[in-house]
Every structure is written in structure tokens, then in C-alpha cells.
CSV table of C-alpha atoms in Angstrom, one decimal:
chain,number,residue,atom,x,y,z
A,24,MET,CA,0.0,0.0,0.0
A,25,LYS,CA,1.2,3.5,-0.9
A,26,GLN,CA,-1.2,5.5,1.3
A,27,PHE,CA,-4.0,5.2,3.7
A,28,ASP,CA,-7.3,4.5,1.9
A,29,ILE,CA,-11.0,4.1,2.7
A,30,THR,CA,-12.8,1.8,0.3
A,31,TYR,CA,-15.8,-0.6,0.1
A,32,PHE,CA,-16.8,-4.0,-1.3
A,33,TYR,CA,-19.8,-3.8,-3.7
A,34,GLY,CA,-20.4,-0.5,-5.4
A,35,PRO,CA,-22.8,1.1,-7.9
A,36,SER,CA,-24.2,-1.0,-10.8
A,37,SER,CA,-22.7,-0.5,-14.3
A,38,GLU,CA,-25.5,1.9,-15.2
A,39,TYR,CA,-24.7,4.2,-12.3
A,40,ILE,CA,-20.9,4.0,-12.0
A,41,VAL,CA,-20.6,6.2,-15.1
A,42,LYS,CA,-23.0,8.9,-13.8
A,43,GLU,CA,-21.1,12.0,-12.6
A,44,GLU,CA,-23.5,12.7,-9.7
A,45,VAL,CA,-22.9,9.1,-8.3
A,46,VAL,CA,-19.2,9.5,-8.4
A,47,ALA,CA,-19.4,13.0,-6.9
A,48,ASP,CA,-21.4,11.4,-4.0
A,49,MET,CA,-18.8,8.7,-3.5
A,50,ALA,CA,-16.0,11.3,-3.2
A,51,ALA,CA,-18.1,13.4,-0.8
A,52,SER,CA,-18.7,10.4,1.4
A,53,GLY,CA,-15.0,10.2,2.2
A,54,ILE,CA,-14.3,7.1,0.1
A,55,THR,CA,-10.9,7.4,-1.5
A,56,LEU,CA,-10.5,4.1,-3.3
A,57,CYS,CA,-13.3,2.6,-5.4
A,58,GLN,CA,-13.9,-1.0,-6.5
A,59,LEU,CA,-15.0,-1.6,-10.1
A,60,LEU,CA,-16.8,-4.9,-9.7
A,61,TRP,CA,-17.3,-7.1,-12.8
A,62,TYR,CA,-18.1,-4.3,-15.3
A,63,ASP,CA,-17.2,-4.6,-18.9
A,64,VAL,CA,-14.0,-3.0,-20.2
A,65,GLU,CA,-15.7,0.0,-21.7
A,66,THR,CA,-17.7,0.7,-18.5
A,67,ASN,CA,-14.5,0.4,-16.5
A,68,LYS,CA,-12.7,2.9,-18.7
A,69,GLN,CA,-15.6,5.4,-18.5
A,70,ALA,CA,-15.6,5.0,-14.8
A,71,LEU,CA,-11.9,5.4,-14.4
A,72,LYS,CA,-11.9,8.8,-16.3
A,73,LEU,CA,-14.8,10.0,-14.1
A,74,LEU,CA,-13.1,8.8,-10.9
A,75,LYS,CA,-9.9,10.6,-11.7
A,76,LYS,CA,-11.9,13.9,-12.2
A,77,TYR,CA,-12.9,13.6,-8.6
A,78,GLY,CA,-9.5,12.5,-7.3
A,79,LEU,CA,-10.5,8.9,-6.8
A,80,ARG,CA,-8.5,5.8,-7.5
A,81,ALA,CA,-9.7,2.3,-8.1
A,82,THR,CA,-9.1,-1.4,-7.9
A,83,VAL,CA,-10.5,-3.5,-10.8
A,84,PHE,CA,-12.3,-6.8,-10.3
A,85,GLU,CA,-12.1,-7.9,-14.0
A,86,LYS,CA,-14.6,-10.5,-15.4
A,87,ARG,CA,-11.8,-12.3,-17.2
A,88,ILE,CA,-10.0,-13.1,-14.0
A,89,THR,CA,-13.2,-14.2,-12.3
A,90,GLU,CA,-13.8,-16.7,-15.2
A,91,ILE,CA,-10.4,-18.2,-14.8
A,92,ALA,CA,-10.8,-18.5,-11.1
A,93,LYS,CA,-14.2,-20.2,-11.4
A,94,ASN,CA,-13.1,-22.6,-14.1
A,95,GLY,CA,-9.6,-23.3,-12.9
A,96,HIS,CA,-8.0,-22.5,-16.3
A,97,MET,CA,-4.4,-22.2,-14.9
A,98,ASP,CA,-2.8,-22.3,-18.4
A,99,ALA,CA,-4.7,-19.1,-19.5
A,100,ILE,CA,-3.5,-16.9,-16.6
A,101,ASP,CA,-0.5,-15.4,-18.2
A,102,GLU,CA,-2.1,-14.5,-21.4
A,103,VAL,CA,-5.3,-13.1,-19.8
A,104,VAL,CA,-3.4,-11.0,-17.3
A,105,LYS,CA,-1.1,-9.5,-19.9
A,106,ALA,CA,-4.2,-8.7,-22.0
A,107,ILE,CA,-6.0,-7.0,-19.0
A,108,VAL,CA,-3.0,-4.9,-18.1
A,109,ASP,CA,-2.5,-3.8,-21.7
A,110,ASP,CA,-6.2,-2.9,-22.0
A,111,TYR,CA,-5.9,-0.4,-19.1
A,112,LYS,CA,-2.4,0.9,-19.6
A,113,GLU,CA,-3.6,4.4,-20.3
A,114,PHE,CA,-4.9,4.8,-16.7
A,115,ASP,CA,-2.7,5.9,-13.8
A,116,ASN,CA,-5.5,5.8,-11.1
A,117,ILE,CA,-5.6,2.0,-11.0
A,118,VAL,CA,-4.2,1.0,-7.6
A,119,GLY,CA,-4.6,-2.7,-8.3
A,120,TRP,CA,-6.5,-5.8,-9.3
A,121,ASP,CA,-9.1,-7.6,-7.3
A,122,ILE,CA,-8.6,-11.3,-7.9
A,123,TRP,CA,-10.9,-13.4,-5.6
A,124,ASP,CA,-13.2,-13.1,-2.7
A,125,GLU,CA,-13.0,-15.7,0.1
A,126,PRO,CA,-10.9,-18.4,-1.5
A,127,ASN,CA,-10.2,-21.7,0.3
A,128,THR,CA,-6.8,-23.1,0.9
A,129,GLU,CA,-7.0,-25.3,-2.2
A,130,ASP,CA,-7.4,-22.2,-4.3
A,131,PHE,CA,-4.1,-20.7,-3.2
A,132,PRO,CA,-1.8,-22.3,-5.9
A,133,MET,CA,-4.0,-20.8,-8.6
A,134,LEU,CA,-4.0,-17.4,-6.8
A,135,ALA,CA,-0.2,-17.5,-6.4
A,136,LYS,CA,0.1,-17.8,-10.2
A,137,MET,CA,-2.2,-14.9,-10.8
A,138,VAL,CA,-0.3,-12.7,-8.3
A,139,GLU,CA,2.9,-13.7,-10.0
A,140,ALA,CA,1.6,-12.8,-13.4
A,141,PHE,CA,0.3,-9.4,-12.3
A,142,ARG,CA,3.6,-8.6,-10.6
A,143,ARG,CA,5.3,-9.4,-13.9
A,144,TYR,CA,3.1,-7.2,-16.1
A,145,ALA,CA,2.0,-4.5,-13.6
A,146,PRO,CA,4.7,-4.3,-11.0
A,147,ALA,CA,3.6,-0.9,-9.7
A,148,GLN,CA,0.1,-2.2,-8.9
A,149,GLU,CA,-1.2,-4.4,-6.1
A,150,THR,CA,-3.3,-7.5,-6.1
A,151,VAL,CA,-6.3,-7.8,-3.8
A,152,ILE,CA,-7.5,-11.1,-2.4
A,153,ASN,CA,-10.1,-11.1,0.4
A,154,LEU,CA,-10.1,-13.9,2.9
A,155,PHE,CA,-12.8,-15.6,5.0
A,156,PRO,CA,-13.3,-14.4,8.6
A,157,ASN,CA,-12.3,-16.7,11.5
A,158,TYR,CA,-15.8,-17.9,12.1
A,159,ALA,CA,-15.7,-19.8,8.7
A,160,SER,CA,-15.6,-23.5,9.3
A,161,ALA,CA,-12.7,-25.8,8.6
A,162,GLU,CA,-14.9,-27.3,5.9
A,163,ALA,CA,-15.2,-23.9,4.2
A,164,LEU,CA,-11.6,-23.1,4.6
A,165,LYS,CA,-10.5,-26.5,3.4
A,166,ASP,CA,-7.8,-26.3,6.1
A,167,THR,CA,-7.4,-27.6,9.7
A,168,ASP,CA,-8.1,-24.2,11.3
A,169,TYR,CA,-8.0,-20.5,10.6
A,170,GLU,CA,-4.4,-19.9,11.7
A,171,SER,CA,-3.2,-22.6,9.3
A,172,HIS,CA,-5.4,-21.0,6.6
A,173,LEU,CA,-3.6,-17.7,7.1
A,174,ARG,CA,-0.2,-19.3,7.2
A,175,HIS,CA,-0.8,-21.2,4.0
A,176,PHE,CA,-2.1,-18.1,2.3
A,177,VAL,CA,1.1,-16.1,3.1
A,178,GLU,CA,3.5,-19.0,2.3
A,179,THR,CA,1.8,-20.0,-0.9
A,180,VAL,CA,0.4,-16.8,-2.4
A,181,HIS,CA,2.9,-14.2,-1.1
A,182,PRO,CA,0.2,-11.5,-1.1
A,183,ASP,CA,0.6,-7.8,-1.3
A,184,PHE,CA,-1.5,-7.4,1.9
A,185,ILE,CA,-4.0,-9.4,3.9
A,186,SER,CA,-7.7,-8.5,3.6
A,187,TYR,CA,-10.6,-10.2,5.3
A,188,ASP,CA,-14.2,-9.4,6.2
A,189,HIS,CA,-15.8,-9.8,9.6
A,190,TYR,CA,-19.4,-8.9,10.6
A,191,PRO,CA,-19.8,-9.1,14.4
A,192,PHE,CA,-23.2,-7.5,15.0
A,193,LEU,CA,-26.0,-10.0,14.7
A,194,GLY,CA,-29.5,-10.3,16.1
A,195,ARG,CA,-31.6,-9.7,12.9
A,196,ASN,CA,-34.3,-12.4,12.8
A,197,LEU,CA,-36.5,-11.9,9.7
A,198,PRO,CA,-38.7,-14.9,8.6
A,199,GLY,CA,-37.1,-16.5,5.6
A,200,ALA,CA,-33.7,-14.9,6.0
A,201,LEU,CA,-30.9,-17.1,4.7
A,202,GLY,CA,-33.5,-19.6,3.3
A,203,GLU,CA,-33.4,-23.4,3.8
A,204,ILE,CA,-29.7,-24.0,4.2
A,205,ALA,CA,-30.0,-27.8,3.7
A,206,GLU,CA,-31.3,-27.2,0.2
A,207,ILE,CA,-28.4,-25.1,-1.0
A,208,GLU,CA,-26.4,-27.0,-3.7
A,209,ASP,CA,-23.4,-24.7,-3.9
A,210,GLU,CA,-21.0,-25.7,-1.2
A,211,LYS,CA,-19.4,-22.3,-0.6
A,212,GLU,CA,-22.8,-20.5,-0.4
A,213,ARG,CA,-24.1,-23.1,2.0
A,214,LEU,CA,-21.2,-22.7,4.3
A,215,ILE,CA,-21.4,-18.9,4.2
A,216,ARG,CA,-25.0,-19.1,5.2
A,217,ILE,CA,-24.2,-21.4,8.1
A,218,ALA,CA,-21.5,-19.0,9.3
A,219,ALA,CA,-24.0,-16.2,9.1
A,220,LYS,CA,-26.3,-17.9,11.7
A,221,ARG,CA,-24.4,-16.8,14.7
A,222,GLU,CA,-24.7,-14.2,17.5
A,223,PHE,CA,-22.4,-11.3,18.4
A,224,ASN,CA,-19.1,-12.4,19.7
A,225,GLY,CA,-16.5,-9.8,20.5
A,226,GLY,CA,-14.0,-12.5,21.2
A,227,GLU,CA,-14.1,-13.7,17.5
A,228,PHE,CA,-13.8,-10.1,16.3
A,229,PHE,CA,-10.7,-9.4,18.3
A,230,SER,CA,-9.1,-12.8,17.8
A,231,ASN,CA,-9.5,-12.2,14.1
A,232,LEU,CA,-7.8,-8.8,14.4
A,233,LYS,CA,-5.0,-10.3,16.4
A,234,SER,CA,-4.4,-13.2,14.1
A,235,VAL,CA,-4.2,-11.1,11.0
A,236,ARG,CA,-2.1,-8.4,12.7
A,237,GLN,CA,0.4,-10.9,14.0
A,238,ILE,CA,0.9,-12.8,10.8
A,239,GLY,CA,1.1,-9.5,8.9
A,240,LEU,CA,3.8,-8.1,11.2
A,241,LYS,CA,5.7,-11.3,11.2
A,242,ASN,CA,5.8,-11.3,7.4
A,243,ARG,CA,5.9,-7.5,6.9
A,244,ILE,CA,2.6,-7.6,5.1
A,245,GLU,CA,0.0,-4.8,5.7
A,246,GLN,CA,-3.6,-5.5,6.6
A,247,MET,CA,-7.2,-4.5,5.8
A,248,MET,CA,-10.6,-5.4,7.2
A,249,ILE,CA,-13.9,-5.1,5.5
A,250,ALA,CA,-16.3,-3.8,8.2
A,251,GLN,CA,-20.0,-4.7,8.6
A,252,LEU,CA,-22.4,-2.0,7.4
A,253,THR,CA,-25.3,-3.2,5.2
A,254,GLU,CA,-28.1,-5.1,6.9
A,255,HIS,CA,-28.5,-8.6,5.5
A,256,GLY,CA,-29.3,-12.1,6.6
A,257,CYS,CA,-28.8,-12.2,10.4
A,258,ASN,CA,-26.6,-9.0,10.3
A,259,ARG,CA,-28.7,-6.3,11.9
A,260,ASN,CA,-28.9,-2.6,11.2
A,261,LEU,CA,-26.1,-0.7,12.8
A,262,THR,CA,-25.8,2.6,14.7
A,263,LEU,CA,-23.2,5.3,14.0
A,264,PRO,CA,-21.2,4.3,17.1
A,265,GLU,CA,-21.1,0.6,16.1
A,266,ILE,CA,-19.8,1.6,12.6
A,267,ARG,CA,-17.2,4.0,14.3
A,268,TRP,CA,-16.2,1.2,16.8
A,269,GLN,CA,-15.3,-1.2,14.0
A,270,ILE,CA,-13.1,1.2,12.1
A,271,ASN,CA,-11.4,2.6,15.2
A,272,MET,CA,-10.5,-0.9,16.3
A,273,CYS,CA,-8.9,-1.6,13.0
A,274,LEU,CA,-6.8,1.5,13.3
A,275,ALA,CA,-5.8,0.7,16.9
A,276,TYR,CA,-4.6,-2.7,15.6
A,277,GLY,CA,-2.4,-1.0,13.0
A,278,PHE,CA,-4.4,-1.8,9.9
A,279,HIS,CA,-3.4,0.5,6.9
A,280,ARG,CA,-6.7,0.4,5.0
A,281,VAL,CA,-10.4,0.1,6.0
A,282,SER,CA,-13.4,-1.0,3.9
A,283,TYR,CA,-17.2,-1.1,4.2
A,284,PHE,CA,-19.6,-3.8,3.1
A,285,THR,CA,-21.5,-2.4,1.1
A,286,TYR,CA,-21.6,1.0,-0.5
A,287,TRP,CA,-24.5,0.2,-2.9
A,288,LEU,CA,-27.4,-1.9,-1.9
A,289,PRO,CA,-27.2,-5.3,-3.6
A,290,GLU,CA,-30.3,-6.8,-5.2
A,291,ALA,CA,-29.2,-10.4,-5.9
A,292,ASP,CA,-30.8,-13.1,-3.7
A,293,MET,CA,-33.0,-10.5,-2.0
A,294,ASP,CA,-35.4,-13.2,-0.9
A,295,VAL,CA,-32.5,-14.9,1.0
A,296,TRP,CA,-30.3,-12.0,2.3
A,297,MET,CA,-33.0,-9.4,2.5
A,298,TRP,CA,-30.6,-6.5,1.9
A,299,ASP,CA,-31.4,-3.1,3.5
A,300,ASN,CA,-29.7,0.0,4.8
A,301,ALA,CA,-26.5,0.2,2.7
A,302,MET,CA,-25.0,3.7,2.1
A,303,VAL,CA,-26.9,4.1,-1.2
A,304,SER,CA,-30.0,2.5,-2.7
A,305,PRO,CA,-30.0,0.6,-6.1
A,306,THR,CA,-31.2,3.8,-7.8
A,307,GLY,CA,-28.8,6.2,-6.1
A,308,GLU,CA,-30.7,7.6,-3.1
A,309,LYS,CA,-28.7,8.0,0.1
A,310,TYR,CA,-29.6,6.0,3.2
A,311,GLN,CA,-28.8,7.2,6.7
A,312,HIS,CA,-25.7,5.0,6.6
A,313,TYR,CA,-24.2,7.3,3.9
A,314,TYR,CA,-24.2,10.1,6.4
A,315,ASP,CA,-23.0,7.8,9.2
A,316,VAL,CA,-20.0,6.6,7.1
A,317,GLN,CA,-19.3,10.2,6.0
A,318,THR,CA,-19.1,11.2,9.6
A,319,VAL,CA,-16.8,8.4,10.5
A,320,ASN,CA,-14.6,9.0,7.5
A,321,ARG,CA,-14.2,12.6,8.4
A,322,GLU,CA,-13.2,11.7,11.9
A,323,ILE,CA,-10.5,9.1,10.9
A,324,TYR,CA,-9.1,10.1,7.6
A,325,ASP,CA,-6.3,12.4,8.8
A,326,ILE,CA,-5.6,10.0,11.7
A,327,GLY,CA,-5.4,7.1,9.3
A,328,LYS,CA,-2.8,9.0,7.2
A,329,MET,CA,-0.7,9.6,10.3
A,330,LEU,CA,-0.9,6.1,11.6
A,331,PHE,CA,-0.1,4.8,8.1
A,332,THR,CA,3.4,6.2,8.5
A,333,GLY,CA,4.2,4.0,11.5
A,334,LYS,CA,4.1,0.3,12.4
A,335,SER,CA,2.0,-1.2,15.1
A,336,GLU,CA,4.2,-2.1,18.2
A,337,ALA,CA,1.6,-3.3,20.7
A,338,VAL,CA,-2.1,-3.5,21.4
A,339,PHE,CA,-3.7,-3.8,24.8
A,340,HIS,CA,-7.2,-4.2,26.3
A,341,ILE,CA,-8.3,-2.3,29.4
A,342,GLY,CA,-11.2,-3.9,31.3
A,343,THR,CA,-12.4,-6.1,28.5
A,344,LYS,CA,-13.0,-9.9,28.7
A,345,GLU,CA,-11.7,-11.2,25.3
A,346,ALA,CA,-9.1,-13.9,25.6
A,347,ALA,CA,-7.3,-12.3,22.6
A,348,GLY,CA,-6.9,-9.0,24.4
A,349,GLU,CA,-3.6,-8.6,26.3
A,350,PRO,CA,-4.2,-6.7,29.6
A,351,PHE,CA,-2.6,-3.3,29.9
A,352,THR,CA,0.0,-2.9,32.7
A,353,GLY,CA,1.9,0.0,31.2
A,354,TYR,CA,3.8,0.4,28.0
A,355,GLY,CA,6.5,2.8,26.9
A,356,PRO,CA,5.7,6.3,28.4
A,357,ILE,CA,2.1,5.5,29.3
A,358,LYS,CA,2.3,4.2,32.9
A,359,GLU,CA,-1.4,3.8,33.7
A,360,VAL,CA,-4.9,4.2,32.1
A,361,GLU,CA,-7.8,4.6,34.4
A,362,GLY,CA,-11.3,3.9,33.1
A,363,ALA,CA,-13.6,1.1,32.1
A,364,GLN,CA,-13.2,-0.8,28.8
A,365,ALA,CA,-10.8,0.5,26.2
A,366,VAL,CA,-8.4,-0.7,23.5
A,367,ILE,CA,-5.0,1.1,23.2
A,368,GLY,CA,-2.6,0.8,20.3
A,369,PHE,CA,1.1,1.9,20.3
A,370,PHE,CA,3.1,2.7,17.1
A,371,ASP,CA,6.8,3.0,16.4
A,372,ASN,CA,6.5,6.7,15.4
A,373,GLY,CA,5.3,7.7,18.8
A,374,TYR,CA,1.5,7.7,18.2
A,375,VAL,CA,-0.9,6.2,20.7
A,376,TYR,CA,-4.5,5.4,19.7
A,377,LEU,CA,-7.1,5.0,22.5
A,378,VAL,CA,-10.5,3.6,21.6
A,379,ASN,CA,-13.6,3.5,23.7
A,380,TYR,CA,-14.6,-0.2,23.8
A,381,ASN,CA,-18.2,0.7,24.7
A,382,PHE,CA,-20.4,1.3,21.6
A,383,LEU,CA,-23.4,2.3,23.6
A,384,GLU,CA,-22.2,5.3,25.7
A,385,GLU,CA,-19.3,7.6,26.2
A,386,ARG,CA,-16.5,6.8,28.6
A,387,THR,CA,-13.9,8.9,30.4
A,388,PHE,CA,-10.2,7.8,30.7
A,389,THR,CA,-7.3,9.3,32.6
A,390,LEU,CA,-3.8,8.6,31.3
A,391,ALA,CA,-0.6,9.0,33.3
A,392,SER,CA,2.7,9.4,31.5
A,393,GLY,CA,6.3,10.0,32.2
A,394,LYS,CA,6.5,12.4,29.3
A,395,GLU,CA,4.4,15.2,27.8
A,396,LEU,CA,1.4,13.9,25.9
A,397,LEU,CA,0.0,15.7,22.8
A,398,GLY,CA,-3.6,15.2,21.8
A,399,TYR,CA,-4.9,15.6,18.2
A,400,GLU,CA,-7.8,18.1,18.3
A,401,ASP,CA,-9.3,20.1,15.5
A,402,GLY,CA,-6.6,19.3,13.0
A,403,LYS,CA,-3.6,19.9,15.2
A,404,PHE,CA,-1.8,18.5,18.3
A,405,VAL,CA,-2.1,20.4,21.6
A,406,SER,CA,-0.3,19.8,24.9
A,407,LEU,CA,-2.2,17.7,27.4
A,408,GLY,CA,0.6,17.5,30.0
A,409,SER,CA,2.0,14.4,31.4
A,410,SER,CA,-1.4,13.4,32.9
A,411,CYS,CA,-4.6,14.0,31.1
A,412,THR,CA,-8.3,13.0,31.1
A,413,VAL,CA,-10.2,12.4,27.9
A,414,THR,CA,-13.9,11.7,27.3
A,415,LEU,CA,-14.6,9.6,24.2
A,416,PRO,CA,-18.0,9.1,22.6
A,417,ALA,CA,-19.5,5.6,22.1
A,418,GLY,CA,-17.0,3.8,19.9
A,419,GLY,CA,-14.9,6.9,19.6
A,420,ALA,CA,-11.1,7.3,19.8
A,421,LYS,CA,-8.3,9.8,20.6
A,422,LEU,CA,-5.0,10.1,18.8
A,423,LEU,CA,-2.1,10.9,21.2
A,424,LYS,CA,1.5,11.5,20.6
A,425,VAL,CA,4.4,11.3,23.0
């Protein structure tokens, strides 16, 4: 990754991605990196020109790559990748190429060959592969466990970065949602629906952050999480603090890119997933989540750019119960944090990111340090002294610097 970006999975339909008012709305929402998902070449080219006008960049999920992945045509990879790169060589706002969403371990050799081909023909651009979350079953992963799945991904594919999706807020219980799982013939779809029938588990959310962070740091590979946003299946409608909470936790764990699922409201399998409350409707009208995400993006964009310049050194939990959270007993210049339930991340460039773990109400924290602390407020750092008290909104955060 070359810079901090805010992106999404699943954007406007081919009819709308080439409308100027739609792209203008995307830019105004705080999105910086757009996904061109399975459009034809001419639509992609029109969209890329329009995106550039609004200062936006893109990753391209090309139909030709999807066809290879679905059909396993390994011998065609080199020729198709070369043709794709040649088709788009006039555009300098392509960040990279989306290859596959939620592969299993058996898919990794094919993906490795695709990554190798793109590196050969487009060395300045990245490849994007999004992994399953840790609540996917061993059957879905086609591996013994999630940690092995991550390790095999890194060792086999040698990815540019690690991306995964994780949707922790459940509780939606609409009649007919997800359908009759036993009747689903497609194995991958059946396993996805089984995984979706679960309840909120903060432990899974944080153990997933921890696993991806650790293997990323070990192998010097950056990380991204696709956060829950759109209501679907058992995934309930979210509040602004719950959206903010997910994004801030990613930043505290040192992730260098964040993403939302979804920007545009999907229409496929509506009788099963019962999609609702994305950022934008299928005909371009804004839902409340557009304004919620816009608010969060404005809060975190400059912070994300600053944290991007450093590497995560340590993450601690204060007063939370997750097994994945390491208790805080003091780190570096921060000797003590008083207050109930927080996550605190430390970075090698001196930044400290404190997040309110509570997504229902604000919390107040007092930090004691052996050195002067600076707090980021209204676009600048101000002195807070060696001991300071901060009040954070539900799911909110504070950037500090030693």
C-alpha cells in the first residue's frame, strides 16, 4: 500500500458508476478508493476517467480473471493477465486488481500464479484477495483451522497485503432470511449461510484482528478489514457508534486500509439475504448510513494517514474480557490508564490510539505518562501535560503523541 485509503466492497451498478453525480457522492462520502466490480472493459474505462476527475483511484475486479478462477484455467492466466494490463495501460489511477473473494486453501496455488503474473506485467500495482473471517468452518476453509489457513495463504500466495471481512453485529431475525440451508447445492454458499447464523461475539472479532495483525507483522505484510455496514441475513442494522467502533478498532490494531460492506445496496438473492440500509440505494438515493459513514470517514481520515506512517508495536485491552486481548499494565511512556473498557494501540512513530470499547455510551479515561502527551484536536496537536483526562463518545477514539 502506498497510502491510507478508505474503500468498500460492492459499489454502484454498471448503469450508475458512469454517472457523474454518483461518483461525486462517492467522493463526498470520504471514500478514496473505489472498487470496479465485474463491469465490462468500456464501462471500467468510462468510470476510471470520471473517478480521476474527482480525485478517486480504483481497484478493478475484472470479469476475465473471475472466469479463470471459477473454471480453474491455470494455463490461461499469463495470457489473460497480460491482455488485461494492456487494456488499461492508459490509466494511472488503477491501484490494483481484485482477484478473488473468500478463497479456500485449495485455491491458493492458482491465486499465487495470478499474483505472480500481475507482478510481472503490472509491478507498480497491487493484487487484492479477500479472505474468510475466522468464524468460517474448517470445511469452508479446506484447512485444519484459521491460523493454518492464514499461514498457508502467506506462504503460498505471497500476497501484497492481507484482507478479510468480519461482521460481528447479529440479532436480525427476519422470517425466511438465509433460506433453507440444507437445500443449497453450492457448497461455498451453503457454508457462508451457516456461518451467518451466529450471534455477536466480540471474542471472535478481536481474535481475528489479532491473528491477521500478528501474521502481517511477522511477514511484513499490511492488513485491511472489510467492516459490517449493510443489513443482510442475520446481520442487523447498525448505529453510527457501532460503525465507528469497528473502524477505530482496525486503526488501533495497526491496519493501513479500511473498507465497508457495502456502498451500494445489492439486489441479488433478495429473498434470502433481504438486503437493507447500505450507504446508497440501487437507484442512487442516500440512506442514513451514507451520512454515518461520511461522519466516521471525516473523523478518521487524517488520523489514518498519520498512523499509516508507522508500524504497530503493541495493542492492549483495558477492562475487556476477550481472551485475545492482552491486559494493559503500562507500555512505553504510558504508565497507567484509568477507566472502564478501552483498547489502546502503540506505534513506532510515537503515536498512541485510545479507543472506547463501549459502543453504547461515552467513557472517560485518565492517562498517566512519564512524558508530555500531545492530543490531536481540530486538525492539530495540543499539549495535554504528562497526565490527562479524555472523554470519548461511544466507539470513539483519541490520537495521542508522545
